[in-house]
Amino acid sequence: MKKVKPALTPAFRKLAVKRGKAAAKGTPNGVGNRRMTPEERKLPRLQAEGGRLKRAPEIVMKAAASFTKDAW
């Protein structure tokens, strides 16, 4: 026996298209239709950059130790 899919209402289709277009622009934050401010869009990138910068001194120290060990 085949399952019959329920018909989509015109209102639902209109809402789906509206959300799809907004998502393609990259403006909603995934919760409702609120637009993200430029600062909110920048935050994940800056957090990732901060993580990389925190690891940089550790990498430099390991590299320096490796070079001094090889020099002897």
mmCIF file of C-alpha atoms in Angstrom:
data_model
loop_
_atom_site.group_PDB
_atom_site.id
_atom_site.type_symbol
_atom_site.label_atom_id
_atom_site.label_comp_id
_atom_site.label_asym_id
_atom_site.label_seq_id
_atom_site.Cartn_x
_atom_site.Cartn_y
_atom_site.Cartn_z
ATOM 1 C CA MET A 1 0.000 0.000 0.000
ATOM 2 C CA LYS A 2 1.402 3.364 -1.019
ATOM 3 C CA LYS A 3 1.615 6.196 1.454
ATOM 4 C CA VAL A 4 -0.040 9.360 0.255
ATOM 5 C CA LYS A 5 1.896 12.530 0.935
ATOM 6 C CA PRO A 6 -0.180 15.357 2.339
ATOM 7 C CA ALA A 7 -0.620 18.286 0.005
ATOM 8 C CA LEU A 8 1.341 21.396 0.905
ATOM 9 C CA THR A 9 -0.733 24.489 1.439
ATOM 10 C CA PRO A 10 0.019 27.629 -0.576
ATOM 11 C CA ALA A 11 0.797 29.488 2.666
ATOM 12 C CA PHE A 12 3.381 26.852 3.616
ATOM 13 C CA ARG A 13 4.990 26.978 0.178
ATOM 14 C CA LYS A 14 5.164 30.781 0.293
ATOM 15 C CA LEU A 15 6.827 30.660 3.725
ATOM 16 C CA ALA A 16 9.310 27.993 2.566
ATOM 17 C CA VAL A 17 10.311 30.074 -0.456
ATOM 18 C CA LYS A 18 10.701 33.183 1.700
ATOM 19 C CA ARG A 19 12.943 31.344 4.180
ATOM 20 C CA GLY A 20 14.942 29.764 1.379
ATOM 21 C CA LYS A 21 15.665 33.130 -0.209
ATOM 22 C CA ALA A 22 16.637 34.644 3.143
ATOM 23 C CA ALA A 23 18.954 31.711 3.883
ATOM 24 C CA ALA A 24 20.598 32.084 0.476
ATOM 25 C CA LYS A 25 21.440 35.687 1.365
ATOM 26 C CA GLY A 26 23.051 34.488 4.584
ATOM 27 C CA THR A 27 21.234 37.034 6.698
ATOM 28 C CA PRO A 28 19.197 35.000 9.205
ATOM 29 C CA ASN A 29 20.985 33.431 12.128
ATOM 30 C CA GLY A 30 19.012 30.212 12.023
ATOM 31 C CA VAL A 31 16.593 31.246 14.774
ATOM 32 C CA GLY A 32 13.501 32.906 13.415
ATOM 33 C CA ASN A 33 13.880 35.695 10.911
ATOM 34 C CA ARG A 34 16.135 37.988 12.929
ATOM 35 C CA ARG A 35 18.944 39.465 10.907
ATOM 36 C CA MET A 36 22.471 39.258 12.214
ATOM 37 C CA THR A 37 24.393 42.439 12.816
ATOM 38 C CA PRO A 38 27.815 42.809 11.183
ATOM 39 C CA GLU A 39 29.399 42.301 14.607
ATOM 40 C CA GLU A 40 27.512 39.035 15.090
ATOM 41 C CA ARG A 41 28.684 37.793 11.702
ATOM 42 C CA LYS A 42 32.297 38.686 12.552
ATOM 43 C CA LEU A 43 32.322 36.979 15.948
ATOM 44 C CA PRO A 44 32.936 33.318 14.881
ATOM 45 C CA ARG A 45 35.818 34.374 12.628
ATOM 46 C CA LEU A 46 37.407 36.427 15.383
ATOM 47 C CA GLN A 47 36.999 33.614 17.912
ATOM 48 C CA ALA A 48 38.743 31.188 15.559
ATOM 49 C CA GLU A 49 41.520 33.695 14.939
ATOM 50 C CA GLY A 50 41.943 34.160 18.701
ATOM 51 C CA GLY A 51 42.319 30.413 19.136
ATOM 52 C CA ARG A 52 45.005 30.278 16.455
ATOM 53 C CA LEU A 53 46.877 33.185 18.029
ATOM 54 C CA LYS A 54 46.825 31.495 21.442
ATOM 55 C CA ARG A 55 48.432 28.385 19.920
ATOM 56 C CA ALA A 56 51.090 30.297 17.967
ATOM 57 C CA PRO A 57 53.618 30.769 20.833
ATOM 58 C CA GLU A 58 53.439 27.071 21.665
ATOM 59 C CA ILE A 59 54.166 26.151 18.040
ATOM 60 C CA VAL A 60 57.091 28.583 17.888
ATOM 61 C CA MET A 61 58.583 27.183 21.108
ATOM 62 C CA LYS A 62 58.314 23.611 19.802
ATOM 63 C CA ALA A 63 59.923 24.607 16.509
ATOM 64 C CA ALA A 64 62.756 26.427 18.281
ATOM 65 C CA ALA A 65 63.366 23.414 20.523
ATOM 66 C CA SER A 66 63.435 21.159 17.489
ATOM 67 C CA PHE A 67 65.966 23.358 15.687
ATOM 68 C CA THR A 68 68.269 23.651 18.702
ATOM 69 C CA LYS A 69 68.140 19.883 19.250
ATOM 70 C CA ASP A 70 69.087 19.289 15.598
ATOM 71 C CA ALA A 71 71.960 21.791 15.775
ATOM 72 C CA TRP A 72 73.844 19.823 18.455
#
